mmCIF file of C-alpha atoms and ligand atoms in Angstrom:
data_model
loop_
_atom_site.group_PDB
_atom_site.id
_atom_site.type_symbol
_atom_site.label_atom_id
_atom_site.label_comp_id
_atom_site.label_asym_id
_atom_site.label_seq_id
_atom_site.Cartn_x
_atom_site.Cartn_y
_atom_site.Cartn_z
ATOM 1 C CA UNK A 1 -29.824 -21.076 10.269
ATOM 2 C CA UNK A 2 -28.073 -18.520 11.013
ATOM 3 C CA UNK A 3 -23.882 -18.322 10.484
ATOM 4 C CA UNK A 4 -22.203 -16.497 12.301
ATOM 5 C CA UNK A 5 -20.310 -13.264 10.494
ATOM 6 C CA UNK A 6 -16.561 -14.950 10.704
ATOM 7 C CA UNK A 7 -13.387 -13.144 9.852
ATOM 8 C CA UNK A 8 -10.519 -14.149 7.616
ATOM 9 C CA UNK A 9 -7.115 -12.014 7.826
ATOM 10 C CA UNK A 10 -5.601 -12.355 5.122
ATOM 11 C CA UNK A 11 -1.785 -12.754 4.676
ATOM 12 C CA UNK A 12 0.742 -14.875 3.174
ATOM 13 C CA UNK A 13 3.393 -17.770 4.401
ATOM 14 C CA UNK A 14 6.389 -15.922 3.809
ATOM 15 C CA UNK A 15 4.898 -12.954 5.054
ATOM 16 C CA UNK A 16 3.810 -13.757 8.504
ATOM 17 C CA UNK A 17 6.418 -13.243 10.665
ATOM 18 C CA UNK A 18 6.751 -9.876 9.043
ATOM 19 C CA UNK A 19 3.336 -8.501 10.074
ATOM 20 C CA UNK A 20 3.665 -6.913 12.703
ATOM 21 C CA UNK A 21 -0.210 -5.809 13.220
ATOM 22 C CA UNK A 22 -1.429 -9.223 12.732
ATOM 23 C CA UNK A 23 -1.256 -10.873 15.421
ATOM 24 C CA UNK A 24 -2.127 -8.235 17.474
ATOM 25 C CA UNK A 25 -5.183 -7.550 15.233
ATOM 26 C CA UNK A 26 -6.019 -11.107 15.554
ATOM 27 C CA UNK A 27 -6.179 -10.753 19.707
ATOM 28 C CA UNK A 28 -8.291 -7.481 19.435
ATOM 29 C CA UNK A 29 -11.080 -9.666 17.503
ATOM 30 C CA UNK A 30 -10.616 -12.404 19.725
ATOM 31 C CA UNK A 31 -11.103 -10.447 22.660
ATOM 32 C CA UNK A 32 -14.305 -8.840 20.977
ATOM 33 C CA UNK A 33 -15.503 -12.272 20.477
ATOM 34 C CA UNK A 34 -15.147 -12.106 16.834
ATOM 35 C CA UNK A 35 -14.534 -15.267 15.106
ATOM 36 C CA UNK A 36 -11.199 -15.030 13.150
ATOM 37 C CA UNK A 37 -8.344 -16.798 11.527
ATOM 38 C CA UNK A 38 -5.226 -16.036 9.796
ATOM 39 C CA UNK A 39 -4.989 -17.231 6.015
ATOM 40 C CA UNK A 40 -2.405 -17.320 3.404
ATOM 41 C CA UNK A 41 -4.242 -16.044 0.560
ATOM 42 C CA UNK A 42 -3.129 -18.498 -1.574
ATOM 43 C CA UNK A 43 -3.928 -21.546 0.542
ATOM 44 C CA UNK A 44 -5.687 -23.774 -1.559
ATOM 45 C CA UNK A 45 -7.203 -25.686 1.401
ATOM 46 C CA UNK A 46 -9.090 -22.179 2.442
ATOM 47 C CA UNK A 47 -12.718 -22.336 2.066
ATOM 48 C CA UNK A 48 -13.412 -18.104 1.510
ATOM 49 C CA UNK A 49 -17.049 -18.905 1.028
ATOM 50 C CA UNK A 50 -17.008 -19.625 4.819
ATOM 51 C CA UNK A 51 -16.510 -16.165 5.918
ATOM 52 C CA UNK A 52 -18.445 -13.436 6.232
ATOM 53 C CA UNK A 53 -15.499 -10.903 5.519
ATOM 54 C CA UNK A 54 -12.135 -10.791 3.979
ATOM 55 C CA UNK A 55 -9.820 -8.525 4.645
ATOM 56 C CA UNK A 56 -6.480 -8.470 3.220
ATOM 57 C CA UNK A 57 -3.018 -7.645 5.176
ATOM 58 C CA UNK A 58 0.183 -8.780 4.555
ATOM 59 C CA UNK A 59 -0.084 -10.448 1.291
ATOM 60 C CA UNK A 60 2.980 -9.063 0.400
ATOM 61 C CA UNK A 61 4.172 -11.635 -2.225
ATOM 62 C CA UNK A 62 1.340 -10.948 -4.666
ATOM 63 C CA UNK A 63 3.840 -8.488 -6.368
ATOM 64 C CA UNK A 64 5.322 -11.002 -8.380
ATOM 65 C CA UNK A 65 1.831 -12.800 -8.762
ATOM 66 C CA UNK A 66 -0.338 -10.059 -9.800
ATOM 67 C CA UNK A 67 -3.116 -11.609 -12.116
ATOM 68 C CA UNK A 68 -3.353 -14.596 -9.586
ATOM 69 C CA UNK A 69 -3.690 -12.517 -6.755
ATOM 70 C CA UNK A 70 -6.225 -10.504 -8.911
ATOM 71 C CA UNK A 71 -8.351 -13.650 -9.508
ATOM 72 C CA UNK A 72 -8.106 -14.771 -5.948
ATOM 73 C CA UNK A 73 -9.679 -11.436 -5.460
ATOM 74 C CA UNK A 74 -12.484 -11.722 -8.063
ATOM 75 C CA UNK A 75 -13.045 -15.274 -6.420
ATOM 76 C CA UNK A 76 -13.338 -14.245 -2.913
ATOM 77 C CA UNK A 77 -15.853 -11.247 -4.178
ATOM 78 C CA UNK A 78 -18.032 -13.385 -5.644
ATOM 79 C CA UNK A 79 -18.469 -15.917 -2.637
ATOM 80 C CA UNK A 80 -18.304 -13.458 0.087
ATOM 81 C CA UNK A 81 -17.665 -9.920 1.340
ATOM 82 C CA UNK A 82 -13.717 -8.763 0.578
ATOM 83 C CA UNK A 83 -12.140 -5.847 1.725
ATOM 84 C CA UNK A 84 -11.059 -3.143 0.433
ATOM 85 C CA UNK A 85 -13.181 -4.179 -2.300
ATOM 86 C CA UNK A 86 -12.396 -5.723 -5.397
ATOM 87 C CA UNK A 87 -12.751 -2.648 -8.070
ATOM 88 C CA UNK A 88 -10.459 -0.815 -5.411
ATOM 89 C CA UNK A 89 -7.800 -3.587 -5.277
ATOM 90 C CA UNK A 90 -7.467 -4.166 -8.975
ATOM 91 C CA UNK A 91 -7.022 -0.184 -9.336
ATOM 92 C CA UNK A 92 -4.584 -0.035 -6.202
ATOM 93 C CA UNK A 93 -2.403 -2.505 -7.016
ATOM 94 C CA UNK A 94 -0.627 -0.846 -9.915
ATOM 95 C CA UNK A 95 0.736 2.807 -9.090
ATOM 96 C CA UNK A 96 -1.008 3.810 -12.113
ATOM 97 C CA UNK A 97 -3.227 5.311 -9.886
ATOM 98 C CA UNK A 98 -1.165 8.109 -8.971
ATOM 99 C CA UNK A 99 -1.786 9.488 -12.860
ATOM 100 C CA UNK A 100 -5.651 8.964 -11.694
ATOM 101 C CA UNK A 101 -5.585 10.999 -8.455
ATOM 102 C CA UNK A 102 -2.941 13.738 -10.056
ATOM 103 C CA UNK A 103 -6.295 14.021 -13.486
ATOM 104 C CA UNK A 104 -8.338 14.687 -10.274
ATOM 105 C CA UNK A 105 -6.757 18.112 -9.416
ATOM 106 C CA UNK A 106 -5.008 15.926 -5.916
ATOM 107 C CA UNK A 107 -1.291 17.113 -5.582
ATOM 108 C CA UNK A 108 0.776 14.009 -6.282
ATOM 109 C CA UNK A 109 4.399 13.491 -7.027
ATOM 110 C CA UNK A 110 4.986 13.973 -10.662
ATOM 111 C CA UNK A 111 4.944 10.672 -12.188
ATOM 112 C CA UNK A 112 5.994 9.108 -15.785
ATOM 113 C CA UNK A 113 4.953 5.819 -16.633
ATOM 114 C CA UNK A 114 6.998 3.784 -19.307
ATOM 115 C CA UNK A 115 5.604 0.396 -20.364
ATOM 116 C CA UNK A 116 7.536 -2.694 -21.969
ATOM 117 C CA UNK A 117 8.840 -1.458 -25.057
ATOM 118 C CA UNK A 118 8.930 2.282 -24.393
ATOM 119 C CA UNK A 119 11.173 4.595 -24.326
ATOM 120 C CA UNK A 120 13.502 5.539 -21.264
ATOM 121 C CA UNK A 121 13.926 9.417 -20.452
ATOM 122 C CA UNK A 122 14.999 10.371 -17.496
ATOM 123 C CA UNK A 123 15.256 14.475 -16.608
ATOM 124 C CA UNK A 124 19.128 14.708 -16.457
ATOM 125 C CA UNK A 125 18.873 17.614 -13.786
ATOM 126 C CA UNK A 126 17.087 16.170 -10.962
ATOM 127 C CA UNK A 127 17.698 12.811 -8.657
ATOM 128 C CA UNK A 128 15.084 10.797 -10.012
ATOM 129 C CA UNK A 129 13.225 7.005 -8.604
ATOM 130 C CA UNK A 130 12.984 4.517 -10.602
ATOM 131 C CA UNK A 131 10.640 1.986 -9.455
ATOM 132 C CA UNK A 132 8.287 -0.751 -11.167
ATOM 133 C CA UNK A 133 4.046 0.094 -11.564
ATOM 134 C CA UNK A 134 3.693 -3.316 -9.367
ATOM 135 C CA UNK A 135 5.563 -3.092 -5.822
ATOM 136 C CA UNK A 136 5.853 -3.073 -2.490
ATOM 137 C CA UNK A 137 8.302 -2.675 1.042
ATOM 138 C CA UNK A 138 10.416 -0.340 -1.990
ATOM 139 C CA UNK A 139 11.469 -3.614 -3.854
ATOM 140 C CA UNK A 140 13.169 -2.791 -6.938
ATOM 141 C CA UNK A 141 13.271 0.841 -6.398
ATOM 142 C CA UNK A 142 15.881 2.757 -6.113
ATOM 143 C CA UNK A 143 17.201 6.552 -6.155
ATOM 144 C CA UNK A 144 19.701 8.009 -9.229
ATOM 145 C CA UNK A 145 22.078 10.932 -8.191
ATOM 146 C CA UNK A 146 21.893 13.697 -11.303
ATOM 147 C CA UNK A 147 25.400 12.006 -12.565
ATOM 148 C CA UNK A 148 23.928 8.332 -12.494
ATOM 149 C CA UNK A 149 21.609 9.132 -15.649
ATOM 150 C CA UNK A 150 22.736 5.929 -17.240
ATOM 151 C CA UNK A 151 22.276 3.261 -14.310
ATOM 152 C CA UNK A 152 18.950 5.571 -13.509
ATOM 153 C CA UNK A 153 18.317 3.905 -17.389
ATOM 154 C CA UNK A 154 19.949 0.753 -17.214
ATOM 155 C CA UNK A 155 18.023 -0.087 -13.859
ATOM 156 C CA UNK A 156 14.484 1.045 -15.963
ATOM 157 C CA UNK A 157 15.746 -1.563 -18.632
ATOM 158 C CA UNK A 158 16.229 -4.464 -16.412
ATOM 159 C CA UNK A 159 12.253 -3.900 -15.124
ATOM 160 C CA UNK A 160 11.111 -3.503 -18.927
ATOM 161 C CA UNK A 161 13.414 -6.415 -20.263
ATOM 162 C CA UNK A 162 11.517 -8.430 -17.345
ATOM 163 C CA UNK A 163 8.262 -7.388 -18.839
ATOM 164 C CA UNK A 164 7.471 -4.772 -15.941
ATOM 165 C CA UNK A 165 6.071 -1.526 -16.720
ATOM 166 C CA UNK A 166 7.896 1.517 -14.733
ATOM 167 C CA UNK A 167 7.695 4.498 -12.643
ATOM 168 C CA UNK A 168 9.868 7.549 -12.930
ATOM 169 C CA UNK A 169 9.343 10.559 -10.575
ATOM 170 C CA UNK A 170 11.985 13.135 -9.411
ATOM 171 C CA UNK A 171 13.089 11.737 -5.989
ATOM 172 C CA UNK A 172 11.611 14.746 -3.494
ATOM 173 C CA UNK A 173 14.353 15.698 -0.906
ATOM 174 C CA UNK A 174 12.232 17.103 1.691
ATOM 175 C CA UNK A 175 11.595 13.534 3.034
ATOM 176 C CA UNK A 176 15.226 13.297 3.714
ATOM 177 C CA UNK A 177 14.315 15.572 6.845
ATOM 178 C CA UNK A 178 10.981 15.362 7.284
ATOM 179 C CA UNK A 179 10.265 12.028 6.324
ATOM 180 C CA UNK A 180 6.699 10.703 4.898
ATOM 181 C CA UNK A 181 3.435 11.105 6.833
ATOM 182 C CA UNK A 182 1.048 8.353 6.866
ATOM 183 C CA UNK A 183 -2.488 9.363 7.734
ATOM 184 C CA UNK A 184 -4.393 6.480 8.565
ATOM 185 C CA UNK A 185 -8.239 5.927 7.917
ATOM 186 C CA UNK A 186 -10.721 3.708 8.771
ATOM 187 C CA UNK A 187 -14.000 3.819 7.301
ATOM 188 C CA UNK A 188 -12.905 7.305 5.914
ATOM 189 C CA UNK A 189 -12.031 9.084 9.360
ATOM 190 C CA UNK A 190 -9.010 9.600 10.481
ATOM 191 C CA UNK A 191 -7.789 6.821 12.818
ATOM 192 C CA UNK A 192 -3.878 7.733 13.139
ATOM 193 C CA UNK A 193 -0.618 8.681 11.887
ATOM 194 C CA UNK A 194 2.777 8.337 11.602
ATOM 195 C CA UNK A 195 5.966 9.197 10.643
ATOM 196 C CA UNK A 196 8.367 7.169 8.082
ATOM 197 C CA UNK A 197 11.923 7.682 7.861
ATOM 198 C CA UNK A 198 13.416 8.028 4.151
ATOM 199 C CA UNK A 199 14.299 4.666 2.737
ATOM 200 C CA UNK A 200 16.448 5.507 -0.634
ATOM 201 C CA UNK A 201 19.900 6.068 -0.038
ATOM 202 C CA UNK A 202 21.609 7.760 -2.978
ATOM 203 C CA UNK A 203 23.854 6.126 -5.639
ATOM 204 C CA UNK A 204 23.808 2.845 -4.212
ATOM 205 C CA UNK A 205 22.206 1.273 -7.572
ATOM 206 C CA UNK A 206 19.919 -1.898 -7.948
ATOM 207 C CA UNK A 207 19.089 -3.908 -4.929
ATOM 208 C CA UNK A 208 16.600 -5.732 -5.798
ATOM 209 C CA UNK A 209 14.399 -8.469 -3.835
ATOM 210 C CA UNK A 210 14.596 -6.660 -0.140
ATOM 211 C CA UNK A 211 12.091 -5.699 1.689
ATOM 212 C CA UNK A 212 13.744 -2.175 3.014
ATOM 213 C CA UNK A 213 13.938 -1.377 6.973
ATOM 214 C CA UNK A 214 11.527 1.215 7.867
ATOM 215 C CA UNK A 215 11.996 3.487 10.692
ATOM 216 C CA UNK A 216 8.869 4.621 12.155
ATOM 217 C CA UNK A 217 7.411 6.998 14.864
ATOM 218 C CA UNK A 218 4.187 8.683 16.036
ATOM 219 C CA UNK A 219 3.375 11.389 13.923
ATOM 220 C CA UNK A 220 0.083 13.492 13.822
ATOM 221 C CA UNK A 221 -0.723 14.865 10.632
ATOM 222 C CA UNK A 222 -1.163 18.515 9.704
ATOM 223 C CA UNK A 223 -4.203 20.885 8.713
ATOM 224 C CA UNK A 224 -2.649 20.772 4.998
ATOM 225 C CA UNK A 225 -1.664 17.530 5.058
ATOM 226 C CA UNK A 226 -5.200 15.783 6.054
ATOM 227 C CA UNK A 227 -6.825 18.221 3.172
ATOM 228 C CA UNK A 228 -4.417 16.389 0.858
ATOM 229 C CA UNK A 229 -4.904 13.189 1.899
ATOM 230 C CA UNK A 230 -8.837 13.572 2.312
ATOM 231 C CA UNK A 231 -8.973 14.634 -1.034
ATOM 232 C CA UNK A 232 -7.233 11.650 -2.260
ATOM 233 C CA UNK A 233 -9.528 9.492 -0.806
ATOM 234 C CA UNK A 234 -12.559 11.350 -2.366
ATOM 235 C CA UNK A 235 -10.634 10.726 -5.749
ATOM 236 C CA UNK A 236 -10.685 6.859 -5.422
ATOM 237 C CA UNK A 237 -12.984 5.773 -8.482
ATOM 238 C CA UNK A 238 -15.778 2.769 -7.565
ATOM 239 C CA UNK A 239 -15.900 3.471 -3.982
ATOM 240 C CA UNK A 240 -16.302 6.492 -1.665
ATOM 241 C CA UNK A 241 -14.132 6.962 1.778
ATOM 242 C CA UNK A 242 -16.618 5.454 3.996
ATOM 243 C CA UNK A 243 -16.893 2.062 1.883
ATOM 244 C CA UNK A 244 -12.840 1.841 2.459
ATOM 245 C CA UNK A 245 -12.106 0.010 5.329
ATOM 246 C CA UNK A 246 -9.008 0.685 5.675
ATOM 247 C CA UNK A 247 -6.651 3.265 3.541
ATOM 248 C CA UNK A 248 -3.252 4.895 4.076
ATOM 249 C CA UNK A 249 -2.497 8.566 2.417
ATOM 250 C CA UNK A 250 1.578 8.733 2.600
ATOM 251 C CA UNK A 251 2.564 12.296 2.134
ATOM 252 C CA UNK A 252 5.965 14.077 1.374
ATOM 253 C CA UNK A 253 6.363 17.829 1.185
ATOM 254 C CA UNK A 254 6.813 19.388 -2.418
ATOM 255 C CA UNK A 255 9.565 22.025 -3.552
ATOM 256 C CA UNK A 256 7.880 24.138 -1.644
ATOM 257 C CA UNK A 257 7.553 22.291 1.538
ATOM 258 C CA UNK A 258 3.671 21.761 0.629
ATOM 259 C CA UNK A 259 2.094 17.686 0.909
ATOM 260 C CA UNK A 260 2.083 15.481 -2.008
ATOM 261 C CA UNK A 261 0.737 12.216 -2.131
ATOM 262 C CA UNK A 262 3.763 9.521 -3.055
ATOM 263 C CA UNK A 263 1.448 6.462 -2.334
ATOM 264 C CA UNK A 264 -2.213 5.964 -1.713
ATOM 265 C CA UNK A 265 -2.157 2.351 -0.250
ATOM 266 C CA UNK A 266 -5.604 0.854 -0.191
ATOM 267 C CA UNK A 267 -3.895 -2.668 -0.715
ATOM 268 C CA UNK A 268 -1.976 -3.998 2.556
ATOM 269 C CA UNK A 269 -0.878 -1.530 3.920
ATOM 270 C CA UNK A 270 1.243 -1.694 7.497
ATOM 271 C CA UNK A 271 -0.547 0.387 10.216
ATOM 272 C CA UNK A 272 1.568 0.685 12.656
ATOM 273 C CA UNK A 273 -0.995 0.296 15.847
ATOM 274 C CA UNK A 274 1.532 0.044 18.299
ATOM 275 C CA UNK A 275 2.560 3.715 17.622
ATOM 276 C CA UNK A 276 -1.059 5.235 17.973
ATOM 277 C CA UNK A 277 -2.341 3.789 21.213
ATOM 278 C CA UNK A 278 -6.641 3.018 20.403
ATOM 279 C CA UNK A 279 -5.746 2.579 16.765
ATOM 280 C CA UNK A 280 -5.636 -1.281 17.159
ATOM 281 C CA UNK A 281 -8.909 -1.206 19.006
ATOM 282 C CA UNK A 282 -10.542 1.025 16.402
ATOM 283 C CA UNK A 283 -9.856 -0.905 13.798
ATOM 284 C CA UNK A 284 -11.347 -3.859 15.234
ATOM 285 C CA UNK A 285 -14.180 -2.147 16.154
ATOM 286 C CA UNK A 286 -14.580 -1.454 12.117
ATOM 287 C CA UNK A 287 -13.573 -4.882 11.228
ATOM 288 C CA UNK A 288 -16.440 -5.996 13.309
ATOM 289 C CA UNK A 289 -18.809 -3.717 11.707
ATOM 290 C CA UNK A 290 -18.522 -4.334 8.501
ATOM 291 C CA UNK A 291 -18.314 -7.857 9.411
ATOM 292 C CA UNK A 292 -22.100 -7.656 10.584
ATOM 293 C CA UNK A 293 -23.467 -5.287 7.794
ATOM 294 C CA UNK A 294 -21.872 -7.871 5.354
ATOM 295 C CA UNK A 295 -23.723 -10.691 7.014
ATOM 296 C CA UNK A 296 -26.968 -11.733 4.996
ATOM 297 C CA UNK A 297 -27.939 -14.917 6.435
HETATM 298 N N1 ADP B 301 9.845 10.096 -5.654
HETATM 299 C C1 ADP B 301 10.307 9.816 -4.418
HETATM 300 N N2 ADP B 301 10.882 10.782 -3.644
HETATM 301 C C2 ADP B 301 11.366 10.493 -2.408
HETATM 302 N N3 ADP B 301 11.338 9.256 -1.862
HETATM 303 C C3 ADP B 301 10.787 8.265 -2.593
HETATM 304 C C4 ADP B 301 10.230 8.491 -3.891
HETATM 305 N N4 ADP B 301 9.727 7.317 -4.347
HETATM 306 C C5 ADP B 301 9.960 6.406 -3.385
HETATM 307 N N5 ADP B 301 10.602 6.959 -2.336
HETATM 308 C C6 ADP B 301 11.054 6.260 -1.118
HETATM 309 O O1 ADP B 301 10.942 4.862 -1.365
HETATM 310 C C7 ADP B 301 9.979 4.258 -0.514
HETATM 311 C C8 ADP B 301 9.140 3.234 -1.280
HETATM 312 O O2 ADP B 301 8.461 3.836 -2.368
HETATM 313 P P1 ADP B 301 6.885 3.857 -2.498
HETATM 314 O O3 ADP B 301 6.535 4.676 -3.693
HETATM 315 O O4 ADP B 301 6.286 4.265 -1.196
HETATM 316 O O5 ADP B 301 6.514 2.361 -2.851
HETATM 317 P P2 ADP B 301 6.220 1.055 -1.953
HETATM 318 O O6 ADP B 301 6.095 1.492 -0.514
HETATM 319 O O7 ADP B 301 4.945 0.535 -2.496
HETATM 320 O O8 ADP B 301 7.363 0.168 -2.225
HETATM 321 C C9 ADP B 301 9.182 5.419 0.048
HETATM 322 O O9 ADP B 301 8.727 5.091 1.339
HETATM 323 C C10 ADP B 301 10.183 6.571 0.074
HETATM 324 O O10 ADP B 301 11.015 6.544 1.236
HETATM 325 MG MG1 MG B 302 5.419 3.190 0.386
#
């Protein structure tokens, strides 16, 4: 008999009330007469089997759970339909990736990666981020004035003493004034986009553990910047733009004012729906569609 092609939206208990698309999200289906719930991805009374798609939000927390959120992934593949899929989650989740997109000619913010046990160099001339492979909301990252070499390394230290591999890129002024620009696809058009305030304030050293405020407004991207941020999704190995469900290019301008990519989030990231009116409905609309080309029996 047939089943009918149910949703799961996947978050996580702590990150709920943080989620701002969710619940909205959730309405949009309902109102579509989609069958949906809410799940914390790590709720060992969920059945995943029982769905006919999965498609991860706010699961925020998997930061500090990497490999288990990486084999709840594998699981839920193998019983049922997840999106983004799994080959583009495992890849995502570590900002690795950005060494990936830069080998594929895509202009992205010049990145060094040091791993437990490596050495620590950071450029003495420039401001420089220092910010672990694994992250999210900017936790652990922070930005190093050109004085603050040695808390730029000391912070680096504390990730790699922790067993955390690291990212160091020179921090990239121009989104003190211009902010990032997130372009927003779903199923590899463009949906929407908008602007993010900059986050890092200079010299104030580790936070740790904080999700950051983030300032947001409507933004629509340029010519330049959608070539950048179409090219990055072509560049995204083990799955081509239309197969993404959902994927958010965040762009800051270069020396020269010109996009780079800082973050290709194919993960969870926020979408901000209630700055792009339609964008919420859209995005149903795909959720619902690959809900029904997933559905087999
Ligand atoms: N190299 C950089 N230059 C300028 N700003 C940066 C840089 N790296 C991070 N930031 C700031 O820190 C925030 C978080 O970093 P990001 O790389 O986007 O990781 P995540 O959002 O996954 O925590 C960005 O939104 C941006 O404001
Ligand atoms: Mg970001």
């Amino acid at each position: 008999m047939a089943r009918s092609p149910s949703v799961a939206l996947v978050t996580a208990s702590s990150c709920r009330n943080l989620d701002e698309d969710l619940a909205p999200l959730e309405a949009a289906l309902l109102g579509r007469g989609v069958d949906v719930a809410v799940v914390d991805w790590d709720d060992p009374a969920a059945s995943w089997s029982g769905y006919g798609l999965v498609v991860v939000r706010s699961t925020w927390d998997y930061v500090d759970r990497l490999e288990e959120f990486l084999s709840w992934v594998d699981h839920v593949d193998s019983v049922t339909r997840i999106a983004n899929p799994a080959a583009v989650l495992r890849w995502n989740t570590d900002k690795r990736y950005l060494l990936d997109l830069a080998a594929a000619g895509v202009p992205t913010i010049p990145t060094t990666v040091v791993d437990p046990g490596g050495e620590v160099r950071c450029p003495s001339t420039n401001e420089v981020v220092v910010k672990p492979v694994v992250s999210a909301g900017a936790r652990d990252t922070e930005r190093y004035a050109s004085g603050q070499r040695s808390e730029a390394e000391a912070h680096a230290h504390r990730l790699l003493d922790a067993g955390r591999s690291v990212l160091i890129q020179p921090y990239f002024e121009g989104v003190d004034e211009a902010g990032e620009t997130a372009v927003m696809f779903v199923a590899g058009e463009l949906s929407h986009g908008f602007r993010k305030g900059p986050i890092l304030r200079p010299g104030t050293g580790f936070v740790g553990g904080l999700y950051r405020e983030e300032d947001i407004g409507p933004r629509r991207p340029s010519g330049p910047e959608m070539e950048v941020a179409r090219g990055a999704l072509a560049a995204v190995p083990a799955a081509g733009p239309r197969d993404l469900l959902y994927a958010r290019a965040d762009l800051v301008p270069g020396p020269g004012g010109e996009p780079v990519v800082l973050e290709l989030e194919l993960t969870e990231p926020s979408l901000f729906h209630a700055h792009a009116p339609g964008s919420l409905d859209r995005f149903a609309a795909a959720i619902e569609r690959f809900a029904a080309a997933g559905h087999s029996s």
